[in-house]
Amino acid sequence: MADDAGLGGLDEPARGPDDHAELLSVLDSHDLALTTDLEAPRDTGFDFAAEATAAGAATVFPQSVASGGPTPEGVILWTRIAPDVFDPDESLGVQVAHDEAFEDVCYEGVVTETARIRAHDYTVKVDLDGRLDPDTEYCYRFRYRGTASNTGRCRTLPAPDSSPESLRIALLACQNYLNGYYPAYHHVAEEDVDFLVHVGDFVYESSAGDFKGFGSYDYPGREKSLPSGNGRVWNLDDYRYLYRLYRSDRFLQEALESHTLIAGWDDHEMINDVYWDRETDAPAGDHPMSDDPTFMTELVADAMHAWWEFMPARVEYDPGGASLQERFRLWRDFRFGDLVTLVMTDERLFRDPPREAIPTVDNVGPQYEPPGRTMLGADQREWLVETLTTSEATWTVWADEVLTVPLRIGSGPLSLYPVQGGWDGYTRERMRITEQVAEAGVENFVTLTGDMHSYVAAYQQTSYPGRVTGGEGVAQGERIGVEFMTPAITSLNVAEALHLTRGWRKRLTEPLLSWLVPLMNPHIEFFDGHNWGYSVVEFTREDCTYVGYAVDKTVDDPSAEKDVVVAYRVPEGRVELRDVTDQYA
């Protein structure tokens, strides 16, 4: 990493099962996009009193603005300056106000490190932690060479000792740019929510339609051409191109301008189905160069580099850490006073390879897995369990990127568990986490998930029918919590993969699939794999409410139709899913 980030040369950390030594060495050669220091206007000569017009905002700030990484006393603000406008002799101003007219300005700062702006694809991240008040909404903007950016809105977390009455989040996932338009984000922008929570697959790493299906259509204007000329990402330039392209979408910009983002990642931010190969101490997955450990290590480092540049995320990074677990922590928690503890995990950098066996009833049980097989790694798992079991908030929430509960297709010995990228592929570790949560008596436990491109409302249980939780597994276990899955914004769902999303095919198969999946999985109360959109989850002192919305991804227009697909409510103190769809439809 470059000296201006406070780091020296390459290190050689001791190897271990979770050390990822080669990736650490490669990351050391990257100048990761840490937040940029702000200087006081009086020390720079920057004149905030001078007129700044917003007329050229889209030209100067082509990816607009965003906020993320909230704390009780700040947020991270993000923007990108157009390369052809950038002048290394010009500083960038940042203003934060209590009002949209910026008459009540509460903070002004100046970015003078223009070399770092250029080095990071002209992106800028500034950290306002310690400069704002808890549980407060602000307006902010950037100013550059006489032009003001679009105005963004950001929000800080409640104070740790506060008692907020409610928390509303928009839950988002899986937005393949090639596979549809983003009018869902226009509706997200208009939602009365406190924060956005994105559980991953913010970008997709193919320009060749690899993640479209039999029933997918082409969408004019959504074409991609990676700088490397390959159909899959090949280097840092390719990843940066993807983020620039995705963030150029007007509806995505609108949502990120309107709300503060809490961002996780899944596999497509790196490569499809990425995992860690312990034999080579390198990442691997669905990529043409997957069998080249050196290439894959460099590629994942490039992916992390670009994600860090383009996402306004607050991620701990300790350059002196001897292992990746000690150095880089995407896993973190957010405290919303005494109402909600939100836990986010990293389920890609430490996971073992997928099973090679067919996922039959007799192959997926935890008793057939090696004791050390993991999705999270030992350190992260211990942290997760401790955070969940010691939470004193009314609601304890795990933002789990992938499906947590079992999903069975078939009956009895003829069953298959097809979602091996979820926790059905790591049943021993799931059982261990579940047992500890149950033993601790965690109340009001909720998992929020994505990845499977479906709407799901289900019960978390200590065991389920079938052998997926060990032993005979013929009885339903104790209910310990609920799970809500948010649909994809645009990505391929099961109905699209089978060409069942339009006309009579949809009318016939949508109710059939929604009936069959709960029939085969009694712990699943609701399933829909035909629509796309987003969900809103609200937590109050009395209950938790999940509402799943469908938005037509085939229309690139703010008037795209929005409908309620499903709504469920869980009373505080009870593990009970109540269907309240009629109240929202």
Coordinates of C-alpha atoms in Angstrom, one line a residue:
M1 CA 0.0 0.0 0.0
A2 CA 1.2 3.5 -0.7
D3 CA 3.1 5.4 2.0
D4 CA 0.5 8.2 2.1
A5 CA -1.9 5.6 3.6
G6 CA 0.5 5.1 6.5
L7 CA 1.8 1.7 5.4
G8 CA 5.3 0.4 4.6
G9 CA 6.2 -2.5 2.3
L10 CA 4.9 -6.0 1.9
D11 CA 4.6 -8.2 4.9
E12 CA 4.8 -12.0 5.3
P13 CA 2.2 -13.0 7.9
A14 CA 2.2 -16.5 9.3
R15 CA 0.0 -18.9 7.5
G16 CA -3.0 -20.5 9.1
P17 CA -6.5 -21.8 8.0
D18 CA -7.9 -18.3 8.0
D19 CA -4.8 -16.2 7.2
H20 CA -5.1 -15.7 3.4
A21 CA -1.4 -14.8 3.4
E22 CA -1.1 -14.2 -0.4
L23 CA -4.2 -12.0 -0.5
L24 CA -2.8 -9.9 2.3
S25 CA 0.4 -9.4 0.4
V26 CA -1.4 -8.4 -2.7
L27 CA -3.6 -6.0 -0.7
D28 CA -0.5 -4.4 0.6
S29 CA 0.4 -3.3 -2.9
H30 CA -3.0 -1.6 -3.3
D31 CA -3.6 2.0 -2.2
L32 CA -7.0 1.2 -0.7
A33 CA -9.6 4.0 -0.7
L34 CA -9.6 5.0 2.9
T35 CA -11.6 8.2 3.7
T36 CA -9.9 11.5 2.8
D37 CA -9.1 14.0 5.5
L38 CA -11.0 17.3 5.5
E39 CA -9.5 20.7 6.2
A40 CA -11.2 23.8 7.5
P41 CA -12.1 26.4 4.8
R42 CA -10.1 29.1 6.5
D43 CA -6.9 27.0 6.1
T44 CA -7.5 26.4 2.3
G45 CA -8.9 29.6 1.0
F46 CA -12.0 27.8 -0.3
D47 CA -14.8 30.3 -0.7
F48 CA -18.2 28.7 0.3
A49 CA -19.8 32.1 -0.1
A50 CA -19.1 32.2 -3.8
E51 CA -22.0 31.2 -6.1
A52 CA -22.2 27.6 -7.1
T53 CA -24.7 26.4 -9.7
A54 CA -26.3 23.0 -9.8
A55 CA -26.9 23.3 -13.6
G56 CA -23.9 21.2 -14.5
A57 CA -24.1 18.7 -11.6
A58 CA -24.4 15.7 -13.9
T59 CA -21.4 16.7 -15.9
V60 CA -19.1 17.4 -13.0
F61 CA -20.4 14.6 -10.7
P62 CA -21.6 11.9 -13.2
Q63 CA -22.2 9.3 -10.5
S64 CA -23.9 11.9 -8.2
V65 CA -23.5 11.5 -4.4
A66 CA -24.2 8.9 -1.7
S67 CA -23.9 8.4 2.0
G68 CA -23.2 5.4 4.1
G69 CA -21.5 3.9 7.1
P70 CA -23.7 5.7 9.7
T71 CA -22.6 6.2 13.3
P72 CA -24.3 8.2 16.1
E73 CA -22.1 11.2 15.2
G74 CA -21.5 10.9 11.5
V75 CA -21.7 9.3 8.1
I76 CA -19.4 8.7 5.2
L77 CA -20.1 11.0 2.2
W78 CA -19.2 9.9 -1.3
T79 CA -18.9 11.4 -4.8
R80 CA -16.9 11.1 -8.0
I81 CA -15.6 13.9 -10.2
A82 CA -15.6 13.5 -13.9
P83 CA -12.0 13.0 -15.2
D84 CA -12.3 15.5 -17.9
V85 CA -13.4 18.2 -15.4
F86 CA -10.8 17.3 -12.7
D87 CA -8.1 19.8 -12.0
P88 CA -5.3 18.9 -9.6
D89 CA -5.0 22.5 -8.5
E90 CA -8.7 22.8 -7.4
S91 CA -10.0 21.7 -4.0
L92 CA -13.4 20.0 -3.4
G93 CA -15.8 21.5 -0.9
V94 CA -18.3 19.6 1.3
Q95 CA -21.3 21.3 3.0
V96 CA -23.8 19.8 5.4
A97 CA -26.9 21.6 6.5
H98 CA -30.1 21.1 8.4
D99 CA -32.2 22.4 5.4
E100 CA -32.3 21.8 1.7
A101 CA -31.6 25.5 0.9
F102 CA -28.3 25.3 2.9
E103 CA -29.3 28.4 4.9
D104 CA -28.6 26.5 8.2
V105 CA -25.2 25.1 7.5
C106 CA -23.7 23.0 10.3
Y107 CA -20.4 21.8 8.7
E108 CA -18.1 22.8 5.9
G109 CA -14.9 21.1 5.0
V110 CA -12.4 21.0 2.1
V111 CA -10.6 18.1 0.4
T112 CA -7.2 19.2 -0.8
E113 CA -5.6 15.8 -1.4
T114 CA -6.2 15.9 -5.1
A115 CA -3.6 13.2 -5.9
R116 CA -5.6 10.7 -3.9
I117 CA -8.8 11.7 -5.8
R118 CA -7.0 10.9 -9.1
A119 CA -5.5 7.7 -7.8
H120 CA -8.9 6.3 -6.9
D121 CA -10.7 6.7 -10.2
Y122 CA -11.7 10.3 -9.1
T123 CA -13.8 9.0 -6.2
V124 CA -13.9 10.8 -2.9
K125 CA -15.0 9.5 0.5
V126 CA -15.1 11.8 3.5
D127 CA -15.8 10.7 7.1
L128 CA -17.9 13.0 9.2
D129 CA -17.8 10.8 12.3
G130 CA -17.7 13.1 15.4
R131 CA -19.1 16.1 13.6
L132 CA -22.9 15.5 13.5
D133 CA -25.6 14.8 16.1
P134 CA -27.3 11.4 16.7
D135 CA -30.6 10.4 15.1
T136 CA -30.7 13.4 12.8
E137 CA -31.3 13.9 9.1
Y138 CA -29.1 16.3 7.2
C139 CA -28.7 17.6 3.7
Y140 CA -25.3 17.6 2.0
R141 CA -23.6 18.5 -1.2
F142 CA -20.2 18.8 -2.8
R143 CA -18.9 21.9 -4.5
Y144 CA -16.2 21.9 -7.3
R145 CA -15.1 24.6 -9.6
G146 CA -18.3 26.6 -9.2
T147 CA -20.6 23.6 -9.6
A148 CA -22.7 22.1 -6.8
S149 CA -23.6 18.5 -6.8
N150 CA -27.1 17.2 -6.4
T151 CA -28.3 17.5 -2.8
G152 CA -28.1 14.3 -0.8
R153 CA -29.9 13.4 2.4
C154 CA -28.1 11.4 5.1
R155 CA -29.0 10.2 8.6
T156 CA -27.0 9.3 11.7
L157 CA -27.7 6.4 14.0
P158 CA -29.6 7.0 17.3
A159 CA -27.4 7.4 20.4
P160 CA -26.5 4.1 22.0
D161 CA -28.5 4.9 25.2
S162 CA -31.6 6.2 23.3
S163 CA -34.9 4.5 22.9
P164 CA -36.3 5.1 19.4
E165 CA -39.9 4.2 18.8
S166 CA -39.3 2.7 15.3
L167 CA -36.8 1.8 12.6
R168 CA -37.7 1.5 8.9
I169 CA -35.3 0.1 6.4
A170 CA -35.5 -0.7 2.7
L171 CA -34.0 -4.2 2.1
L172 CA -32.2 -4.6 -1.3
A173 CA -30.3 -7.2 -3.2
C174 CA -29.2 -8.5 -6.6
Q175 CA -29.4 -6.0 -9.4
N176 CA -27.9 -7.4 -12.6
Y177 CA -27.7 -4.3 -14.9
L178 CA -28.0 -6.4 -18.1
N179 CA -31.2 -8.1 -16.9
G180 CA -33.6 -5.2 -16.4
Y181 CA -34.1 -1.5 -15.5
Y182 CA -34.1 0.0 -12.0
P183 CA -37.5 1.8 -11.6
A184 CA -37.7 -0.1 -8.2
Y185 CA -35.0 2.3 -7.0
H186 CA -37.2 5.3 -7.9
H187 CA -39.9 3.9 -5.6
V188 CA -37.2 3.2 -2.9
A189 CA -36.2 6.9 -3.1
E190 CA -39.7 7.9 -2.4
E191 CA -40.1 5.5 0.6
D192 CA -40.3 6.9 4.1
V193 CA -37.4 4.8 5.4
D194 CA -34.5 5.6 7.7
F195 CA -31.8 3.6 6.0
L196 CA -31.1 1.3 3.0
V197 CA -29.7 -2.1 3.7
H198 CA -28.1 -3.9 0.7
V199 CA -27.2 -7.5 1.3
G200 CA -25.1 -7.9 -1.8
D201 CA -24.7 -8.4 -5.5
F202 CA -24.6 -4.7 -6.1
V203 CA -22.8 -5.3 -9.5
Y204 CA -22.5 -8.4 -11.7
E205 CA -19.1 -9.3 -13.2
S206 CA -20.2 -10.3 -16.7
S207 CA -20.7 -8.3 -19.9
A208 CA -21.7 -11.3 -21.9
G209 CA -25.1 -12.2 -20.3
D210 CA -23.7 -15.2 -18.3
F211 CA -26.3 -14.6 -15.5
K212 CA -29.3 -14.4 -17.7
G213 CA -31.6 -17.4 -18.4
F214 CA -33.9 -19.2 -20.8
G215 CA -36.7 -16.7 -20.2
S216 CA -34.6 -13.5 -20.0
Y217 CA -35.1 -10.7 -22.4
D218 CA -32.8 -8.0 -23.8
Y219 CA -33.0 -4.5 -22.5
P220 CA -32.0 -1.7 -24.8
G221 CA -29.4 0.6 -23.3
R222 CA -28.2 -1.9 -20.7
E223 CA -25.3 -3.3 -22.8
K224 CA -21.8 -3.5 -21.2
S225 CA -18.3 -3.7 -22.7
L226 CA -15.5 -4.4 -20.2
P227 CA -12.3 -2.5 -20.8
S228 CA -10.3 -5.8 -20.9
G229 CA -12.4 -7.0 -23.8
N230 CA -13.3 -10.2 -21.9
G231 CA -16.8 -11.5 -21.1
R232 CA -15.9 -11.7 -17.4
V233 CA -14.0 -9.2 -15.2
W234 CA -10.2 -9.5 -15.6
N235 CA -8.7 -6.6 -13.6
L236 CA -9.2 -3.5 -11.6
D237 CA -10.2 -1.4 -14.7
D238 CA -13.1 -3.8 -15.3
Y239 CA -14.4 -3.6 -11.8
R240 CA -14.2 0.2 -11.8
Y241 CA -16.0 0.3 -15.1
L242 CA -18.9 -1.8 -13.6
Y243 CA -19.3 0.5 -10.7
R244 CA -19.2 3.6 -12.8
L245 CA -21.8 2.1 -15.1
Y246 CA -24.2 0.9 -12.4
R247 CA -23.9 4.2 -10.5
S248 CA -24.8 6.1 -13.7
D249 CA -28.3 4.8 -13.5
R250 CA -30.7 7.7 -12.7
F251 CA -33.0 5.7 -10.4
L252 CA -30.1 4.2 -8.4
Q253 CA -28.6 7.6 -8.0
E254 CA -32.0 8.9 -6.8
A255 CA -32.2 6.2 -4.1
L256 CA -28.6 6.8 -2.9
E257 CA -29.2 10.5 -2.8
S258 CA -32.3 10.1 -0.7
H259 CA -31.2 7.6 1.9
T260 CA -28.0 6.5 3.8
L261 CA -26.7 3.1 2.8
I262 CA -25.6 0.2 5.0
A263 CA -23.8 -2.1 2.5
G264 CA -22.7 -5.7 2.6
W265 CA -21.5 -7.9 -0.3
D266 CA -22.1 -11.3 -1.7
D267 CA -20.3 -13.2 -4.5
H268 CA -20.9 -11.1 -7.7
E269 CA -19.0 -8.1 -6.3
M270 CA -16.0 -10.5 -6.8
I271 CA -16.9 -13.6 -8.9
N272 CA -19.9 -15.9 -9.0
D273 CA -19.9 -18.6 -6.2
V274 CA -16.5 -17.4 -4.8
Y275 CA -15.0 -19.5 -2.0
W276 CA -11.7 -19.9 -0.4
D277 CA -9.5 -22.9 -1.5
R278 CA -7.5 -23.9 1.5
E279 CA -5.1 -26.1 -0.5
T280 CA -3.9 -23.1 -2.6
D281 CA -4.7 -20.4 0.0
A282 CA -6.4 -18.5 -2.8
P283 CA -10.0 -17.6 -3.8
A284 CA -11.7 -19.7 -6.5
G285 CA -15.1 -19.9 -8.1
D286 CA -17.0 -19.5 -11.4
H287 CA -14.4 -17.8 -13.6
P288 CA -12.3 -18.9 -16.6
M289 CA -9.1 -18.4 -14.6
S290 CA -10.3 -20.1 -11.4
D291 CA -7.5 -22.7 -11.6
D292 CA -4.8 -20.0 -11.4
P293 CA -4.4 -19.1 -7.7
T294 CA -2.1 -16.1 -8.4
F295 CA -4.6 -14.6 -10.9
M296 CA -7.5 -15.2 -8.7
T297 CA -5.8 -13.7 -5.6
E298 CA -5.0 -10.5 -7.6
L299 CA -8.6 -10.5 -9.1
V300 CA -10.2 -10.6 -5.6
A301 CA -7.9 -7.9 -4.4
D302 CA -8.9 -5.8 -7.4
A303 CA -12.6 -6.5 -6.5
M304 CA -12.1 -5.4 -2.9
H305 CA -10.2 -2.3 -4.1
A306 CA -13.0 -1.2 -6.4
W307 CA -15.8 -2.0 -3.9
W308 CA -13.9 0.2 -1.3
E309 CA -13.6 3.0 -3.8
F310 CA -17.2 3.1 -4.9
M311 CA -19.2 2.1 -1.8
P312 CA -19.7 4.5 1.1
A313 CA -19.1 1.8 3.6
R314 CA -17.4 2.0 7.0
V315 CA -15.2 -1.1 7.2
E316 CA -12.5 -1.7 9.7
Y317 CA -9.0 -2.0 8.2
D318 CA -5.9 -2.6 10.4
P319 CA -2.8 -2.7 8.2
G320 CA -0.8 -4.3 11.0
G321 CA -3.0 -7.3 11.3
A322 CA -1.3 -10.7 10.8
S323 CA -4.4 -12.3 9.2
L324 CA -7.2 -11.2 7.0
Q325 CA -9.6 -11.6 9.9
E326 CA -7.5 -9.2 11.9
R327 CA -6.8 -6.8 9.1
F328 CA -10.1 -6.5 7.1
R329 CA -13.5 -6.7 8.8
L330 CA -16.6 -6.4 6.6
W331 CA -18.5 -8.1 9.5
R332 CA -19.9 -5.5 11.8
D333 CA -23.0 -4.5 13.8
F334 CA -25.2 -1.4 14.0
R335 CA -27.0 -0.4 17.2
F336 CA -30.2 1.6 16.8
G337 CA -30.5 2.5 20.5
D338 CA -32.2 -0.2 22.5
L339 CA -34.6 -1.0 19.7
V340 CA -32.6 -3.0 17.1
T341 CA -29.1 -4.6 16.9
L342 CA -28.3 -5.2 13.2
V343 CA -25.5 -7.7 12.5
M344 CA -23.9 -8.0 9.1
T345 CA -21.6 -10.9 8.1
D346 CA -19.1 -11.6 5.4
E347 CA -20.0 -15.0 3.9
R348 CA -17.6 -15.1 1.0
L349 CA -14.0 -14.5 2.0
F350 CA -13.9 -17.4 4.5
R351 CA -16.2 -20.0 3.1
D352 CA -15.0 -23.5 2.2
P353 CA -15.6 -24.9 -1.3
P354 CA -19.0 -26.2 -2.2
R355 CA -19.9 -29.9 -1.7
E356 CA -19.1 -32.2 -4.6
A357 CA -21.9 -34.6 -3.7
I358 CA -25.4 -34.4 -5.1
P359 CA -27.4 -32.5 -2.4
T360 CA -29.7 -35.4 -1.5
V361 CA -31.2 -36.0 1.9
D362 CA -28.4 -38.4 2.9
N363 CA -25.6 -36.0 1.8
V364 CA -26.6 -32.6 3.3
G365 CA -26.9 -33.5 7.0
P366 CA -24.4 -32.0 9.4
Q367 CA -23.3 -35.4 10.5
Y368 CA -21.8 -35.9 7.0
E369 CA -19.8 -32.7 7.1
P370 CA -16.2 -32.4 8.3
P371 CA -16.2 -30.7 11.7
G372 CA -14.2 -27.7 10.5
R373 CA -16.3 -26.9 7.4
T374 CA -17.3 -23.3 7.5
M375 CA -18.9 -20.4 5.7
L376 CA -17.8 -17.7 8.2
G377 CA -14.5 -18.8 9.6
A378 CA -14.0 -19.4 13.3
D379 CA -13.3 -15.9 14.4
Q380 CA -16.3 -14.4 12.6
R381 CA -18.6 -17.2 13.8
E382 CA -17.6 -16.6 17.4
W383 CA -18.2 -12.9 17.0
L384 CA -21.6 -13.5 15.4
V385 CA -22.8 -15.8 18.1
E386 CA -21.6 -13.5 20.9
T387 CA -23.2 -10.4 19.3
L388 CA -26.5 -12.2 18.8
T389 CA -26.7 -13.8 22.2
T390 CA -25.6 -10.8 24.2
S391 CA -27.8 -8.2 22.4
E392 CA -30.1 -6.3 24.8
A393 CA -32.1 -4.7 22.1
T394 CA -35.8 -5.4 21.6
W395 CA -35.0 -6.9 18.1
T396 CA -31.9 -8.9 17.3
V397 CA -31.4 -8.9 13.5
W398 CA -28.9 -10.8 11.3
A399 CA -28.5 -9.4 7.8
D400 CA -27.5 -12.7 6.3
E401 CA -26.6 -12.5 2.6
V402 CA -27.9 -16.0 1.7
L403 CA -30.9 -18.2 2.6
T404 CA -30.6 -19.4 6.2
V405 CA -33.5 -21.8 6.5
P406 CA -33.5 -25.1 4.6
L407 CA -35.2 -25.3 1.1
R408 CA -36.2 -28.7 0.1
I409 CA -37.5 -29.7 -3.4
G410 CA -39.3 -33.1 -3.4
S411 CA -40.5 -35.4 -0.7
G412 CA -38.9 -37.9 1.7
P413 CA -35.9 -39.8 0.3
L414 CA -36.4 -38.2 -3.1
S415 CA -35.7 -34.7 -1.8
L416 CA -33.0 -32.4 -3.0
Y417 CA -31.6 -29.3 -1.4
P418 CA -30.7 -27.2 -4.4
V419 CA -29.5 -23.9 -2.7
Q420 CA -26.0 -25.1 -1.8
G421 CA -24.7 -21.6 -1.9
G422 CA -26.8 -20.9 1.2
W423 CA -26.7 -22.5 4.6
D424 CA -28.0 -25.8 3.2
G425 CA -24.4 -26.2 2.0
Y426 CA -23.0 -25.6 5.4
T427 CA -25.4 -27.4 7.7
R428 CA -23.0 -28.3 10.5
E429 CA -22.1 -24.6 11.1
R430 CA -25.7 -23.6 10.8
M431 CA -26.7 -26.2 13.4
R432 CA -24.0 -24.9 15.7
I433 CA -25.1 -21.3 15.4
T434 CA -28.8 -22.2 15.7
E435 CA -28.2 -24.3 18.9
Q436 CA -26.3 -21.5 20.5
V437 CA -29.0 -18.9 19.7
A438 CA -31.7 -21.3 21.0
E439 CA -29.7 -22.1 24.2
A440 CA -29.3 -18.4 24.9
G441 CA -33.0 -17.8 24.5
V442 CA -32.6 -14.8 22.1
E443 CA -35.9 -13.2 21.8
N444 CA -37.3 -11.4 18.7
F445 CA -34.7 -12.9 16.4
V446 CA -35.0 -12.0 12.7
T447 CA -32.8 -12.9 9.7
L448 CA -32.9 -10.7 6.6
T449 CA -31.6 -12.4 3.5
G450 CA -31.2 -12.1 -0.3
D451 CA -29.3 -14.0 -3.0
M452 CA -32.1 -16.4 -4.0
H453 CA -34.1 -13.7 -5.9
S454 CA -37.4 -14.5 -4.2
Y455 CA -39.8 -13.3 -1.5
V456 CA -39.7 -15.6 1.5
A457 CA -41.3 -15.5 5.0
A458 CA -40.2 -18.4 7.1
Y459 CA -39.6 -19.7 10.6
Q460 CA -36.1 -20.3 12.0
Q461 CA -36.2 -23.6 13.9
T462 CA -33.9 -25.8 15.9
S463 CA -34.7 -28.6 13.5
Y464 CA -36.7 -29.3 10.3
P465 CA -38.3 -32.3 8.6
G466 CA -35.8 -34.4 6.7
R467 CA -32.2 -35.1 7.7
V468 CA -30.9 -31.6 6.9
T469 CA -30.5 -30.9 10.6
G470 CA -29.1 -34.3 11.5
G471 CA -30.5 -37.6 12.7
E472 CA -33.9 -38.8 11.6
G473 CA -35.2 -35.2 11.6
V474 CA -38.8 -36.3 11.2
A475 CA -40.2 -33.7 13.6
Q476 CA -40.5 -29.9 13.5
G477 CA -38.2 -28.3 16.0
E478 CA -38.7 -25.3 18.3
R479 CA -39.3 -22.0 16.5
I480 CA -36.6 -19.5 17.5
G481 CA -37.1 -16.7 15.0
V482 CA -38.3 -15.6 11.6
E483 CA -36.7 -15.0 8.2
F484 CA -37.6 -12.5 5.6
M485 CA -36.0 -12.6 2.1
T486 CA -36.0 -9.6 -0.2
P487 CA -36.4 -10.2 -3.9
A488 CA -33.9 -9.3 -6.6
I489 CA -34.1 -5.8 -8.1
T490 CA -33.6 -7.4 -11.6
S491 CA -31.6 -10.6 -11.4
L492 CA -32.6 -14.0 -12.7
N493 CA -35.3 -15.7 -10.6
V494 CA -36.6 -19.2 -10.9
A495 CA -39.6 -18.3 -13.0
E496 CA -37.5 -16.3 -15.5
A497 CA -35.0 -19.2 -15.7
L498 CA -37.9 -21.4 -16.8
H499 CA -39.6 -18.8 -19.1
L500 CA -42.6 -18.5 -16.8
T501 CA -42.8 -14.7 -16.1
R502 CA -45.3 -13.5 -18.7
G503 CA -48.8 -14.1 -19.9
W504 CA -50.6 -17.4 -19.2
R505 CA -47.4 -19.1 -18.1
K506 CA -47.2 -16.6 -15.2
R507 CA -50.9 -16.8 -14.3
L508 CA -50.7 -20.6 -14.2
T509 CA -47.4 -21.1 -12.4
E510 CA -47.2 -18.3 -9.9
P511 CA -49.8 -19.6 -7.6
L512 CA -48.7 -23.1 -8.2
L513 CA -45.1 -22.4 -7.1
S514 CA -46.2 -20.4 -4.2
W515 CA -48.3 -23.4 -3.0
L516 CA -45.7 -26.1 -3.7
V517 CA -42.7 -24.6 -1.9
P518 CA -44.4 -24.2 1.5
L519 CA -46.0 -27.6 1.0
M520 CA -42.6 -29.2 0.7
N521 CA -41.1 -26.9 3.4
P522 CA -43.6 -26.5 6.3
H523 CA -41.4 -23.9 8.0
I524 CA -41.8 -21.6 5.0
E525 CA -45.1 -19.6 5.2
F526 CA -44.7 -17.7 1.9
F527 CA -42.7 -18.0 -1.3
D528 CA -42.8 -16.1 -4.6
G529 CA -40.2 -16.6 -7.3
H530 CA -42.0 -14.7 -10.1
N531 CA -41.5 -11.0 -9.3
W532 CA -38.8 -8.4 -8.8
G533 CA -38.6 -5.4 -6.5
Y534 CA -37.6 -4.7 -2.9
S535 CA -39.0 -4.9 0.6
V536 CA -39.5 -2.6 3.6
V537 CA -39.0 -3.9 7.1
E538 CA -40.2 -1.8 10.1
F539 CA -39.3 -2.5 13.7
T540 CA -41.3 -0.9 16.5
R541 CA -41.8 -1.6 20.2
E542 CA -44.9 -3.7 19.4
D543 CA -44.0 -5.6 16.2
C544 CA -41.8 -6.2 13.1
T545 CA -43.5 -5.8 9.7
Y546 CA -42.2 -7.0 6.4
V547 CA -43.7 -5.7 3.1
G548 CA -42.5 -7.1 -0.2
Y549 CA -43.1 -4.9 -3.3
A550 CA -43.0 -5.9 -7.0
V551 CA -41.9 -3.3 -9.5
D552 CA -41.9 -3.9 -13.3
K553 CA -38.2 -4.1 -14.3
T554 CA -39.1 -4.0 -18.0
V555 CA -40.0 -0.3 -17.9
D556 CA -37.3 2.3 -17.7
D557 CA -39.6 4.9 -16.3
P558 CA -40.6 6.3 -12.9
S559 CA -44.2 5.4 -13.6
A560 CA -43.3 1.6 -13.6
E561 CA -46.1 -0.3 -11.8
K562 CA -45.5 -1.1 -8.1
D563 CA -47.6 -3.7 -6.3
V564 CA -47.6 -5.3 -2.9
V565 CA -46.8 -9.0 -3.2
V566 CA -46.9 -10.0 0.5
A567 CA -46.8 -8.5 4.0
Y568 CA -46.2 -10.3 7.3
R569 CA -46.2 -9.0 10.9
V570 CA -44.4 -10.5 13.9
P571 CA -45.6 -9.4 17.4
E572 CA -42.9 -8.5 19.9
G573 CA -42.2 -11.4 22.3
R574 CA -43.8 -14.1 20.0
V575 CA -42.4 -16.2 17.1
E576 CA -45.5 -15.9 15.0
L577 CA -45.9 -14.8 11.4
R578 CA -49.2 -13.1 10.8
D579 CA -50.3 -12.5 7.2
V580 CA -51.3 -8.8 6.9
T581 CA -51.1 -8.5 3.1
D582 CA -54.7 -7.3 2.9
Q583 CA -53.8 -4.3 5.0
Y584 CA -51.2 -3.2 2.4
A585 CA -52.5 -4.4 -1.0

